PDB file of C-alpha atoms in Angstrom:
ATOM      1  CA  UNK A   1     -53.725 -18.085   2.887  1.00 59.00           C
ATOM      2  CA  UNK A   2     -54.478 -14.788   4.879  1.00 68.00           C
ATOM      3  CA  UNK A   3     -53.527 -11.489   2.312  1.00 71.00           C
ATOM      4  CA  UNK A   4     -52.283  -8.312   3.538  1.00 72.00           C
ATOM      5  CA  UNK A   5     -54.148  -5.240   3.889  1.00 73.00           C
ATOM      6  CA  UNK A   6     -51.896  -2.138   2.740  1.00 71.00           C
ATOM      7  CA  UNK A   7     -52.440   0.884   3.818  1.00 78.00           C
ATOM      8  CA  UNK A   8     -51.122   2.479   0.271  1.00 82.00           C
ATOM      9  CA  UNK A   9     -51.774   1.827  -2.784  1.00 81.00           C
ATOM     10  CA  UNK A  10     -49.041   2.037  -5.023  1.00 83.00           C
ATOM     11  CA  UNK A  11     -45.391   0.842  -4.885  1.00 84.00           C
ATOM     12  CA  UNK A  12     -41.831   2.093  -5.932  1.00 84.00           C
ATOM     13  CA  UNK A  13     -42.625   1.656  -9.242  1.00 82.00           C
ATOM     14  CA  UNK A  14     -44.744   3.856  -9.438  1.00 82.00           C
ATOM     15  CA  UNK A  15     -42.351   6.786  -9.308  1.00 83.00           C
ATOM     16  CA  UNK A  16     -39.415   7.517 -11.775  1.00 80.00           C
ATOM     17  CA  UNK A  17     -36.906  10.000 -10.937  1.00 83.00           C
ATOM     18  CA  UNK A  18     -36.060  12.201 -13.834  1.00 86.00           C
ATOM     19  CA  UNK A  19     -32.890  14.540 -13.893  1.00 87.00           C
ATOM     20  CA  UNK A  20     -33.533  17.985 -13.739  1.00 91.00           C
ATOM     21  CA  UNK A  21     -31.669  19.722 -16.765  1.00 93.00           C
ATOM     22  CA  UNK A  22     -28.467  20.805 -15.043  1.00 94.00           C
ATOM     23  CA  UNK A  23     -28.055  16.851 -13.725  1.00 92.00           C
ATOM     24  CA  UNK A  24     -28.533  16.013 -17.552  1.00 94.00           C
ATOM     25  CA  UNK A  25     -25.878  18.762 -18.528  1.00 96.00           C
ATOM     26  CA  UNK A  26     -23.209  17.728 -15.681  1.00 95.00           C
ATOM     27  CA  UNK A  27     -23.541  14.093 -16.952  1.00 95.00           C
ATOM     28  CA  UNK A  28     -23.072  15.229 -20.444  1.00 96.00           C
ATOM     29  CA  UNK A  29     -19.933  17.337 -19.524  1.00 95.00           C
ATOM     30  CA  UNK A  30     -19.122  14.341 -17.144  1.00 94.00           C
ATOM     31  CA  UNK A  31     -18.962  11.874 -20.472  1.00 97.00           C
ATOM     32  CA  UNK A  32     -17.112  14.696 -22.753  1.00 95.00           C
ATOM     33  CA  UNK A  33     -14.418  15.039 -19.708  1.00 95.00           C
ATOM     34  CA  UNK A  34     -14.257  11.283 -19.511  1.00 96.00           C
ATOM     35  CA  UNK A  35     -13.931  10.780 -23.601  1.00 97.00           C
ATOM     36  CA  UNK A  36     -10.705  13.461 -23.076  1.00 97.00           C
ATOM     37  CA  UNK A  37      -9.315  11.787 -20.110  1.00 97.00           C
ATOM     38  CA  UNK A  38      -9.430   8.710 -21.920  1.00 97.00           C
ATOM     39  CA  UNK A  39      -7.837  10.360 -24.567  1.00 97.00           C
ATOM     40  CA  UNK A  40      -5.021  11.662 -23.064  1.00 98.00           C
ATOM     41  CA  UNK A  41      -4.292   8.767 -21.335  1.00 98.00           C
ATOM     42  CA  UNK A  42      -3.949   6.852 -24.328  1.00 98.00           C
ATOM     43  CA  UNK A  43      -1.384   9.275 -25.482  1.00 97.00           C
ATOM     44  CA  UNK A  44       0.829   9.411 -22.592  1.00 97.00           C
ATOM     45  CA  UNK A  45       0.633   5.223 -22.827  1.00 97.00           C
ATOM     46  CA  UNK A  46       1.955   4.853 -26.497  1.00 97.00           C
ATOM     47  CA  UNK A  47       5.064   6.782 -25.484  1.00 97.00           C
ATOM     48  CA  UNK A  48       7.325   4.773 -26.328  1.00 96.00           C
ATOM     49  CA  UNK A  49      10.944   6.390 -25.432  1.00 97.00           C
ATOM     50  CA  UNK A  50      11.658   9.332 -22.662  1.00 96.00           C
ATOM     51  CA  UNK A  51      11.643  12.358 -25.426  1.00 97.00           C
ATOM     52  CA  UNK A  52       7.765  11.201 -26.001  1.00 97.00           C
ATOM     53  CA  UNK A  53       7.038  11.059 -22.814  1.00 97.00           C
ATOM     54  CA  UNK A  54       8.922  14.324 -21.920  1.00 96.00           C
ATOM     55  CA  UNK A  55       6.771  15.862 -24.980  1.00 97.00           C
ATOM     56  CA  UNK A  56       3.406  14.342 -23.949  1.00 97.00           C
ATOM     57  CA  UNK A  57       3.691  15.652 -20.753  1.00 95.00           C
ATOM     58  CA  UNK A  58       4.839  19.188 -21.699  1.00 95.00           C
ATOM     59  CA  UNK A  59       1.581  19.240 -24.314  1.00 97.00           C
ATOM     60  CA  UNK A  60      -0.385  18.210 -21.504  1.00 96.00           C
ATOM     61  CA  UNK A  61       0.889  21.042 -19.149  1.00 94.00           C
ATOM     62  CA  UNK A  62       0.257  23.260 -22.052  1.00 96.00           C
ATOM     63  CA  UNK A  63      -3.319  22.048 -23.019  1.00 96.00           C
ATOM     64  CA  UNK A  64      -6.475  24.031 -22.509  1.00 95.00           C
ATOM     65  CA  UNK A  65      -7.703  20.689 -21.056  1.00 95.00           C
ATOM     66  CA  UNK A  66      -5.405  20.880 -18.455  1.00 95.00           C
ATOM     67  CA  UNK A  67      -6.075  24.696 -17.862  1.00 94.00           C
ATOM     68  CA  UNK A  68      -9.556  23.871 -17.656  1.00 94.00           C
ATOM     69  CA  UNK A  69      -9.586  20.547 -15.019  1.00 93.00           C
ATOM     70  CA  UNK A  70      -6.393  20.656 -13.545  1.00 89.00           C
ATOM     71  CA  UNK A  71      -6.385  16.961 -13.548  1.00 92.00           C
ATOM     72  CA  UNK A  72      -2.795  16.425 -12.065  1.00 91.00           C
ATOM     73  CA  UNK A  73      -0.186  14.592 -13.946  1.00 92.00           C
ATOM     74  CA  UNK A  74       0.535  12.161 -11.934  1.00 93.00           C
ATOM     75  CA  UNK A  75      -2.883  10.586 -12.585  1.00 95.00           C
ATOM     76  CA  UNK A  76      -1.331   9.962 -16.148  1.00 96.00           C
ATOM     77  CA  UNK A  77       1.616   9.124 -15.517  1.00 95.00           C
ATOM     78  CA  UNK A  78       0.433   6.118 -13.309  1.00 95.00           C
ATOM     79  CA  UNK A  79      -1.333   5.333 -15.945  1.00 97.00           C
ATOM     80  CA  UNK A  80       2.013   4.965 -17.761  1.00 97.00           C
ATOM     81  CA  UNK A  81       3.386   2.814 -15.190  1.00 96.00           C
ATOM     82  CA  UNK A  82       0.208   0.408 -14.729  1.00 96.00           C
ATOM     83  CA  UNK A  83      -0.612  -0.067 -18.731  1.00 96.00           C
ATOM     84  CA  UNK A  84       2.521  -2.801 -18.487  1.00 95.00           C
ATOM     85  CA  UNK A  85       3.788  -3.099 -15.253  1.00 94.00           C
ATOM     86  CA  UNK A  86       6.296  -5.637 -15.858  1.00 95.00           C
ATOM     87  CA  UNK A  87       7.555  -3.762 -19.227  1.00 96.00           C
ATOM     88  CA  UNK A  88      11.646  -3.297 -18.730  1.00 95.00           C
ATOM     89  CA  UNK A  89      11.538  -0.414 -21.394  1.00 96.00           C
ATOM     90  CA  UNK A  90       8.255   1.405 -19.748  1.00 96.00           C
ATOM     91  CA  UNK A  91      10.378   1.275 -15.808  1.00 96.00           C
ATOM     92  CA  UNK A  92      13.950   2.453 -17.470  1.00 95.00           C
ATOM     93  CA  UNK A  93      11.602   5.485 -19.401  1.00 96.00           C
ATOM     94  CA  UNK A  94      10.054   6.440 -16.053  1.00 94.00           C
ATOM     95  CA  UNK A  95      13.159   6.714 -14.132  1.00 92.00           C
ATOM     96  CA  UNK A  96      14.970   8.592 -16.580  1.00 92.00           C
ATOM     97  CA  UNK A  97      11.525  11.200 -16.823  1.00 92.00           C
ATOM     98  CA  UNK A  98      10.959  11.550 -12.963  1.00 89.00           C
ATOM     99  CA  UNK A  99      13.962  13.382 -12.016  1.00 86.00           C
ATOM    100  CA  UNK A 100      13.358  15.744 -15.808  1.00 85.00           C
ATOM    101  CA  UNK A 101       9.904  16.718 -14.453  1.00 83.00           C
ATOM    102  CA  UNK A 102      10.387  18.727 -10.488  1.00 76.00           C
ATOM    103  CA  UNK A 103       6.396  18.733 -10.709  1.00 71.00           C
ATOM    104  CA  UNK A 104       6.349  14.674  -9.930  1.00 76.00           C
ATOM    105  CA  UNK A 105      10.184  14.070  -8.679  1.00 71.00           C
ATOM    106  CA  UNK A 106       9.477  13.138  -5.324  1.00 73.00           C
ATOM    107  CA  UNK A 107       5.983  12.409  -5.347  1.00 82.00           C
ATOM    108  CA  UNK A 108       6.216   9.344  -7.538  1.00 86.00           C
ATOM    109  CA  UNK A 109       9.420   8.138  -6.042  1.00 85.00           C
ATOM    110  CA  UNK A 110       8.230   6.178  -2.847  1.00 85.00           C
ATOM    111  CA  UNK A 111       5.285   4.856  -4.134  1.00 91.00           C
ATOM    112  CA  UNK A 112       7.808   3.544  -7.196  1.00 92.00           C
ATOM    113  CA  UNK A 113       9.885   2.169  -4.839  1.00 88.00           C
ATOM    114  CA  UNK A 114       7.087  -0.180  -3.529  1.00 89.00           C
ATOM    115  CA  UNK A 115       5.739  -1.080  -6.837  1.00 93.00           C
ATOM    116  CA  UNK A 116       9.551  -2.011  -8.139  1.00 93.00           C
ATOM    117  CA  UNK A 117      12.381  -4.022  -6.645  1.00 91.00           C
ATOM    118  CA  UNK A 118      14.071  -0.824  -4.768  1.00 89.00           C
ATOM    119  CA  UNK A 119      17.260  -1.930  -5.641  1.00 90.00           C
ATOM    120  CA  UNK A 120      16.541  -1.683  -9.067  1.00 93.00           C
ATOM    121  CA  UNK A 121      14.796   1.860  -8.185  1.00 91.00           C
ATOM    122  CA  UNK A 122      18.178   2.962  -6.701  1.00 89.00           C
ATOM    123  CA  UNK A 123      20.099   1.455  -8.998  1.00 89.00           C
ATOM    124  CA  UNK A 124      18.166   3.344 -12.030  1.00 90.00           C
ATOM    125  CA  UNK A 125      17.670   6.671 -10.217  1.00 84.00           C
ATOM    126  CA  UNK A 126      19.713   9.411 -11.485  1.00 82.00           C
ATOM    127  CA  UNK A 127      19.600  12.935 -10.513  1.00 78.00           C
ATOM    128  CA  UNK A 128      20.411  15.250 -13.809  1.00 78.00           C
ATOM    129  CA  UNK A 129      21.473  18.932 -12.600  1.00 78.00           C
ATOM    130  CA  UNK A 130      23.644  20.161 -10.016  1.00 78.00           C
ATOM    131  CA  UNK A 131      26.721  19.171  -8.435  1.00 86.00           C
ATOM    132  CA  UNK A 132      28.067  16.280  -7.745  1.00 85.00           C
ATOM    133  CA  UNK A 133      26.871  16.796  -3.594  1.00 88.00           C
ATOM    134  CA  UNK A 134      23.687  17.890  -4.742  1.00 83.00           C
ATOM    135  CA  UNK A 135      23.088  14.353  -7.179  1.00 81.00           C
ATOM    136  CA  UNK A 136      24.617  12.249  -3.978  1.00 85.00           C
ATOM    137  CA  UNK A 137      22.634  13.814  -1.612  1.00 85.00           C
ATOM    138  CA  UNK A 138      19.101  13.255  -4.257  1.00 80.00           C
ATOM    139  CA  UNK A 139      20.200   9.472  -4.001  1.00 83.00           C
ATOM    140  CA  UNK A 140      20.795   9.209  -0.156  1.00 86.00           C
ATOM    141  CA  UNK A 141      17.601  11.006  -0.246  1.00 83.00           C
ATOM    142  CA  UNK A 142      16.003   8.029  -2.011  1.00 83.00           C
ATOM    143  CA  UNK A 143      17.711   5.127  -0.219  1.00 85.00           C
ATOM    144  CA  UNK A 144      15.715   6.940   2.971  1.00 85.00           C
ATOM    145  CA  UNK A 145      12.879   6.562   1.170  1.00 80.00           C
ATOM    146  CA  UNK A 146      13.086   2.897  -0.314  1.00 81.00           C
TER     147      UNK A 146
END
């Protein structure tokens, strides 16, 4: 059996790549970030009725957290959605919060109406202020969209 000659003599092992100390403090903000993320996430999932949710989200708007990272709401509110899917309770909650909240109205409402039956997205979605033209036209909006 013939051997090969190398021209080197040493290997990938041989080197280690250590972090400088700003990677090691990003990654360490990185993980606190991530532990409050996590944390607020769990709170907006154990709402269990629309004033809860209404309330999360308002203490979320109003957190230095949010102030800070400016992770959008909608991130959470999926989150919401996705923890039970098939939950009855969860769907009627997030169709009675969209139209509360202006910052997610439309912005959640088409993807919804992919996830869900859109009958049943139609059929749930109510628009809460104006006149009567204004809450028709809000629907017929919708039924373009589903």
């Amino acid at each position: 059996m013939k051997k090969c000659k190398s021209f080197i003599d040493y290997t990938i092992d041989d080197f280690k790549a250590t972090p400088s100390i700003d990677d090691e403090e990003r990654y360490i903000e990185g993980e606190v970030r991530k532990e409050q993320v996590i944390e607020w996430v769990n709170r907006f999932v154990q709402s269990s009725s629309l004033v809860e949710l209404q309330m999360t989200a308002f203490i979320y708007k109003e957190s230095d957290f949010y102030k800070e990272h400016k992770i959008n709401i909608d991130f959470f509110i999926w989150q919401y959605i996705f923890f039970d899917i098939n939950d009855k309770k969860r769907f009627n909650i997030i169709m009675q919060y969209i139209p509360t909240d202006f910052s997610v109205n439309f912005r959640l409402l088409h993807p919804i109406c992919h996830l869900y039956d859109a009958n049943e997205v139609l059929a749930s979605y109510t628009y809460p202020y104006g006149t009567k033209q204004t809450r028709d036209k809000h629907k017929r909006e919708l039924k373009k969209i589903c």
